[in-house]
Coordinates of C-alpha atoms in Angstrom, one line a residue:
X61 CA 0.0 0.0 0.0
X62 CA 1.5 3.0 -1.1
X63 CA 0.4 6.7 -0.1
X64 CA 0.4 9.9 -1.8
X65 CA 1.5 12.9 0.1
X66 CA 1.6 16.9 -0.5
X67 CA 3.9 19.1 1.4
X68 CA 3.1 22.7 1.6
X69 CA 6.5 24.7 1.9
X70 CA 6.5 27.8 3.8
X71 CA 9.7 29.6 5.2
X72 CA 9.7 28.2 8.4
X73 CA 7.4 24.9 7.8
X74 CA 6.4 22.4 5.7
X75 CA 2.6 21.3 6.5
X76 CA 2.3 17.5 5.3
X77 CA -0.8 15.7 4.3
X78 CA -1.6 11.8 3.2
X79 CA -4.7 11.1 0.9
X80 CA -6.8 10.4 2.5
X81 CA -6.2 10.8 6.1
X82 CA -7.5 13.2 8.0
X83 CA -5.4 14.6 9.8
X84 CA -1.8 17.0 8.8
X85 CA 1.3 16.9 10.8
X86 CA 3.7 20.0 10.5
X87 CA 7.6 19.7 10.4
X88 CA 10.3 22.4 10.9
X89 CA 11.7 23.5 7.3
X90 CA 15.2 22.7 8.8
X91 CA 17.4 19.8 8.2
X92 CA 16.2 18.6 11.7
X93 CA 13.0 18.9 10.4
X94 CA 13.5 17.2 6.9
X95 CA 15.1 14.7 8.7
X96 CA 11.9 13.6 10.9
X97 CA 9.5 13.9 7.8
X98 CA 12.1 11.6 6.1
X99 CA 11.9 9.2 9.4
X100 CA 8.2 9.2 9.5
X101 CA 7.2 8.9 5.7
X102 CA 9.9 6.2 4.6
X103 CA 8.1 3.2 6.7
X104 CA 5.0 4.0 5.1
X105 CA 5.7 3.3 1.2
X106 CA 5.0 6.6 -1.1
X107 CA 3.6 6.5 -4.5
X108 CA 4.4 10.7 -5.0
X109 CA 5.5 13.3 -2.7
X110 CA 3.9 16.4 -4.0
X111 CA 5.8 20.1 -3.5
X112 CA 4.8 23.7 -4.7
X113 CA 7.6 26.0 -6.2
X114 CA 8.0 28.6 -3.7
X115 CA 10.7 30.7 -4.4
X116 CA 13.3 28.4 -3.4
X117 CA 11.8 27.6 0.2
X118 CA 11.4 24.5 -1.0
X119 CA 14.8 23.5 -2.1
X120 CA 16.5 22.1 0.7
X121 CA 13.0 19.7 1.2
X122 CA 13.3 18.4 -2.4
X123 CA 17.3 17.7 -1.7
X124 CA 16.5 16.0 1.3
X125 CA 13.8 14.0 0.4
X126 CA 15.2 13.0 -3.2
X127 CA 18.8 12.1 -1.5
X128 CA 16.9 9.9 0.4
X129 CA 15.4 7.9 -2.0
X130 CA 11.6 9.4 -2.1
X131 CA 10.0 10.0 -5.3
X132 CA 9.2 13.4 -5.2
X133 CA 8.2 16.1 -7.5
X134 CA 8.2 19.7 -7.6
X135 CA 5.0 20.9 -9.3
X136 CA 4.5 25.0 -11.0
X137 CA 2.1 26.9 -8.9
X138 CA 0.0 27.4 -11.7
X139 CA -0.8 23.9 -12.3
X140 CA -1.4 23.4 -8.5
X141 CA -4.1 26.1 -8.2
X142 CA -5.3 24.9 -11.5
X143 CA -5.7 21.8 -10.2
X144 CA -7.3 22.8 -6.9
X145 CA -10.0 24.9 -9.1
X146 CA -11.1 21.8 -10.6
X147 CA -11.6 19.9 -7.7
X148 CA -14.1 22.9 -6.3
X149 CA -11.0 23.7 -3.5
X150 CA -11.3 27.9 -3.5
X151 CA -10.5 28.7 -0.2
X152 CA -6.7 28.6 0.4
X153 CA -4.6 27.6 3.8
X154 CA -1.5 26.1 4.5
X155 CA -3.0 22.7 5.6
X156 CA -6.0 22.6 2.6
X157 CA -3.0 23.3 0.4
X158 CA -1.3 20.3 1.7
X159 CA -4.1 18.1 1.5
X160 CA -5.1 19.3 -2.0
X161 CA -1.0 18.4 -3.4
X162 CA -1.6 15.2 -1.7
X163 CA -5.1 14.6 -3.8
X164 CA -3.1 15.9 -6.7
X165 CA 0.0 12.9 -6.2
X166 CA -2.6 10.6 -6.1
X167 CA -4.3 11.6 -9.2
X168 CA -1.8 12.8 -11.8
X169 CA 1.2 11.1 -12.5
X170 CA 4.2 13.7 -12.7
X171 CA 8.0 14.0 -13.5
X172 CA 9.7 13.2 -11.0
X173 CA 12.4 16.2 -9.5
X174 CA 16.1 15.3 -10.4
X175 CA 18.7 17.7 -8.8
X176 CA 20.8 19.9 -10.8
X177 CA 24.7 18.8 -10.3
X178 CA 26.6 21.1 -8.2
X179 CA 28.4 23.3 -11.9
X180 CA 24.9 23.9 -13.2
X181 CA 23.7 25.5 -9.2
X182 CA 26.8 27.6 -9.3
X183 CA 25.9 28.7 -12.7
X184 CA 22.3 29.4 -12.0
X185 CA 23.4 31.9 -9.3
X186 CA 25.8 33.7 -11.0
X187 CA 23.7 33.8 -14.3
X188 CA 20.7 34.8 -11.8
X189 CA 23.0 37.8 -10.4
X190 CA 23.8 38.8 -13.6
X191 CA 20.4 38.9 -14.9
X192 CA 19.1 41.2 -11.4
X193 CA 22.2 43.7 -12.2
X194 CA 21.1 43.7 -15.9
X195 CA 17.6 44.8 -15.1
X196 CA 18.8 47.2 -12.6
X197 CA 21.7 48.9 -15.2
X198 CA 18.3 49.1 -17.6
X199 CA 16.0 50.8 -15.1
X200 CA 18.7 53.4 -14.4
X201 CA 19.0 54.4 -18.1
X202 CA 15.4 55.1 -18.1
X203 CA 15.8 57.3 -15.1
X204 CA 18.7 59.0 -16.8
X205 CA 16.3 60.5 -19.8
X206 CA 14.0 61.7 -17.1
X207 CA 16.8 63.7 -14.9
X208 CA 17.3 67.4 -15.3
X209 CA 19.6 68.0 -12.2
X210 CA 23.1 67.8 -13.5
X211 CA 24.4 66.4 -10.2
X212 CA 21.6 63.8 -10.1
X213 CA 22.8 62.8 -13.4
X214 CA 26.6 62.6 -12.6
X215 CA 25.1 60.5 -9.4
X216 CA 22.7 58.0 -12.0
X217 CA 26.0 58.0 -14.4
X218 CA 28.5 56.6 -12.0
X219 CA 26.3 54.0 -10.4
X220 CA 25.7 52.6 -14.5
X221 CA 29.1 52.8 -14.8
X222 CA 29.7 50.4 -11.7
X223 CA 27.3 48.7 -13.1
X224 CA 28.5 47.8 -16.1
X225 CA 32.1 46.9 -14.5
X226 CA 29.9 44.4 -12.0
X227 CA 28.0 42.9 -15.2
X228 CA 31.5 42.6 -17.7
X229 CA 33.1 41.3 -14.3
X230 CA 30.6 38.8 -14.4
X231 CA 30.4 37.6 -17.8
X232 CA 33.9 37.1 -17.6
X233 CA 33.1 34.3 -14.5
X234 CA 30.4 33.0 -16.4
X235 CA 32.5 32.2 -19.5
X236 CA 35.1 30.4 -17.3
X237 CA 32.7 28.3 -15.8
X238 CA 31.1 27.1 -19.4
X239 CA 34.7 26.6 -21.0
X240 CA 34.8 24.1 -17.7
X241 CA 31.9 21.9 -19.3
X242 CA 33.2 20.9 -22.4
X243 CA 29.6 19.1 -22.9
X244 CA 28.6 22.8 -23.6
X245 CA 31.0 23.0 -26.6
X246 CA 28.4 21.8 -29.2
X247 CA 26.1 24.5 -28.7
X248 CA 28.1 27.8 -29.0
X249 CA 28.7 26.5 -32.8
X250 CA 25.5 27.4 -33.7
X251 CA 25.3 31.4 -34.8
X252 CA 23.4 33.4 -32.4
X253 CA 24.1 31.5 -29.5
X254 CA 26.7 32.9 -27.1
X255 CA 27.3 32.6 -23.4
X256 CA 24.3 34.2 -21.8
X257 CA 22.0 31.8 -23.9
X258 CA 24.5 28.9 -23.0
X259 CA 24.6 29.8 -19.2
X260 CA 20.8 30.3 -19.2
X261 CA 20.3 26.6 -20.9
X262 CA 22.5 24.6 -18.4
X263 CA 21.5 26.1 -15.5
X264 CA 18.0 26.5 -16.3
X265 CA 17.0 23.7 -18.4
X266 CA 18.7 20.4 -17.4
X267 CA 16.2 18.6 -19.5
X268 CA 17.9 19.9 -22.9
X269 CA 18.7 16.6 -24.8
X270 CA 16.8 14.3 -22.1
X271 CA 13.4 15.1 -23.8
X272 CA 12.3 14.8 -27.5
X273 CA 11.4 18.0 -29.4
X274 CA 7.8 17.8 -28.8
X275 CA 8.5 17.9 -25.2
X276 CA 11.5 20.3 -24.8
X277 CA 9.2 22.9 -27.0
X278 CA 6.4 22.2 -24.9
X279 CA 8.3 22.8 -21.4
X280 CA 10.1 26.0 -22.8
X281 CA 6.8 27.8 -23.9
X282 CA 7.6 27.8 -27.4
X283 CA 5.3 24.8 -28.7
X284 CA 1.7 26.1 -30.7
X285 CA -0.9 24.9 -28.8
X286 CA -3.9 24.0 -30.4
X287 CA -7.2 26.0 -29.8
X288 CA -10.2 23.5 -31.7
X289 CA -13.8 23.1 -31.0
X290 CA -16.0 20.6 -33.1
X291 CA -15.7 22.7 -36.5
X292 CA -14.0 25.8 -35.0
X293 CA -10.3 26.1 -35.7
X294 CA -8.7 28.5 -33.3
X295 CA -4.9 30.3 -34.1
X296 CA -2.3 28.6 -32.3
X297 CA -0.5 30.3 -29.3
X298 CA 2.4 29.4 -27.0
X299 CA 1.7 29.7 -23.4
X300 CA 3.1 29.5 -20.4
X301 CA 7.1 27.7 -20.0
X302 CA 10.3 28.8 -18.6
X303 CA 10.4 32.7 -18.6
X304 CA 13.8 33.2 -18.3
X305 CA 14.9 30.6 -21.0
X306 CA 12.2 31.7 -23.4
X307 CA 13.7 35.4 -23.1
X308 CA 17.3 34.3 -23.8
X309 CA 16.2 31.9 -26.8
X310 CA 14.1 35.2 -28.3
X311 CA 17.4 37.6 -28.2
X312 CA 19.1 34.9 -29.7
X313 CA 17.1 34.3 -32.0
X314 CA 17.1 38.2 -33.0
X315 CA 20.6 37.8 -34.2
X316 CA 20.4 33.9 -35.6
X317 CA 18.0 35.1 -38.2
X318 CA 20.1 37.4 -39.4
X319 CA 23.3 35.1 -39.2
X320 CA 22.5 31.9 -39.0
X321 CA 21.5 30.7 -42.8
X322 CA 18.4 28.2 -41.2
X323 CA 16.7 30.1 -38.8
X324 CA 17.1 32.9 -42.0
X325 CA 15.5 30.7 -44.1
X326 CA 12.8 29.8 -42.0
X327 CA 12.1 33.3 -41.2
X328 CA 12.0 34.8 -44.5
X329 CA 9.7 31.9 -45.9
X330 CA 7.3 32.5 -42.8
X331 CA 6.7 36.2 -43.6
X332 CA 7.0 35.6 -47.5
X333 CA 3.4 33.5 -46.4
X334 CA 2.2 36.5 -44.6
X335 CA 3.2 35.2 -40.8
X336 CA 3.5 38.2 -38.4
X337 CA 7.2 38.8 -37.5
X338 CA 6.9 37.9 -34.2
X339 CA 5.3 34.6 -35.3
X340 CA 8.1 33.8 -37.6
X341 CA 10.5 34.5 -34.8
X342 CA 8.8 32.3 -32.2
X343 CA 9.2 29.3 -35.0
X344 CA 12.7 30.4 -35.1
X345 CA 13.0 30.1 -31.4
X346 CA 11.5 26.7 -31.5
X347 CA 14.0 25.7 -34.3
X348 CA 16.8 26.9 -32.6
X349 CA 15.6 25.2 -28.9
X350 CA 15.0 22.0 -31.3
X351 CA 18.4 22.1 -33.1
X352 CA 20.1 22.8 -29.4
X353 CA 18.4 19.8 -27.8
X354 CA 19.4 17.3 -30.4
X355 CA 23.3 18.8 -30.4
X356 CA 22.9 18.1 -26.2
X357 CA 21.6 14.9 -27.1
X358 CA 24.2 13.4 -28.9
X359 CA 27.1 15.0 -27.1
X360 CA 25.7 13.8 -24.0
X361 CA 25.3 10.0 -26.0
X362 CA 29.3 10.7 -26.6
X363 CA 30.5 11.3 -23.2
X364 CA 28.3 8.5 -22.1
X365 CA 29.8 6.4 -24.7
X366 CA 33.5 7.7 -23.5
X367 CA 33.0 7.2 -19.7

């Protein structure tokens, strides 16, 4: 008899719930704490432990409990609340929340969370910092057009100028730490892919070259989806995926169609049949994602072939 469970993740505690038992018990979101749930679920056989993104609250749970051999899964928000909408669950506390993840273990099957190796963590945070100090260096230069006050100027000037120091110093990290994967190789070969696309794929999107196109597409947010009703044929839209990913894949794209003779073609032949731009350049996105996935694919077949 196996039992599905939802854990609700807070900062300071993870409220745990069993389909189908009444009751909730509450653990400590400390080691200490992940220890004990550890303790008290393994005797008990689980089907699916269920976890809601939260910021990265939920991190050192879904370490704990995957190191120990649990099969647990780390679910978008989105589809949670969707999910708890269906079932007629409006109302929202820590403990219904619990019990409705645990309803939604049983019922769904889901992909099971696999940890990031210890590079791609490293990665994400310094490709995360960079991103932060990117969108604060633009938010200045919109300030700066709106500043009359020469001194207030000089002031906005200096700080974008450390700015820019911090974000060069940091590109500079970034590209040592991709030249240390040589997996990574393969997919700066392709025109219009450079390191913040690279950095963004291997710390963000562990699953390139683990899932077939169909998939990958579909994860990203880059994959039509269909809008049909009996005779009614609705346009296709993407929807939904991995924001950050999505936003490095379009500025790359920007520059592959111009450089890169495939993603060219593609997009010329898309507006020479009257597609919008942006359509055409959300193909080209997919193509590129697509193309990327297969490279990561095979060089990953290679080095498993090699070890």
């Amino acid at each position: 008899m196996f039992v599905s469970v939802g854990v609700d993740v807070s900062k300071a505690t993870l409220d745990v719930a069993i389909h189908g038992a009444a009751a909730t018990r509450c653990f400590p979101n400390t080691p200490a704490g992940h220890r004990r749930l550890i303790a008290w679920l393994q005797p008990q056989g689980t089907h699916q432990v269920v976890l809601e993104a939260t910021g990265g609250y939920e991190q050192a749970a879904l370490d704990a409990l995957q190191a120990a051999g649990l099969p647990v899964v780390r679910v978008n928000p989105r589809q949670a609340r969707d999910f708890a909408r269906a079932t007629g669950q409006l109302a929202k506390t820590d403990r219904l929340d619990a019990r409705m993840l645990a309803q939604m273990a049983a019922t769904l099957p889901l992909r099971r969370y696999q940890p990031a190796a210890a590079w791609q963590r490293r990665l994400a945070e310094w490709s995360q910092r960079r991103g932060q100090l990117v969108t604060l260096l633009t938010g200045e230069r919109q300030r700066l057009r709106q500043l009359t006050e020469v001194p207030l100027r000089r002031s906005l000037q200096r700080h974008m100028a450390w700015l820019e120091d911090e974000i060069a110093a940091l590109d500079r990290a970034i590209a040592q730490q991709l030249e240390a994967q040589p997996v990574l190789a393969t997919l700066r070969t392709l025109k219009g892919v450079g390191p913040v696309l690279t950095a963004t794929l291997a710390s963000e999107l562990p699953e390139l070259g683990r899932l077939d196109r169909k998939a990958i597409a579909k994860l990203v947010g880059v994959a039509p989806l269909a809008r049909d009703s009996g005779q009614w044929r609705g346009p296709r839209h993407v929807w939904g995926g991995r924001h950050a990913v999505r936003s490095a894949l379009y500025m790359a794209a920007l520059v592959g169609v111009r450089h890169e003779p495939r993603l060219r073609e593609i997009y010329q032949r898309l507006r020479a049949r009257g597609k919008a731009a942006k359509v055409a350049l959300v193909a080209c996105m997919r193509k590129l994602l697509v193309i990327l996935n297969a490279r990561m694919r095979d060089a990953l077949r290679e080095n498993h072939a090699m070890a």
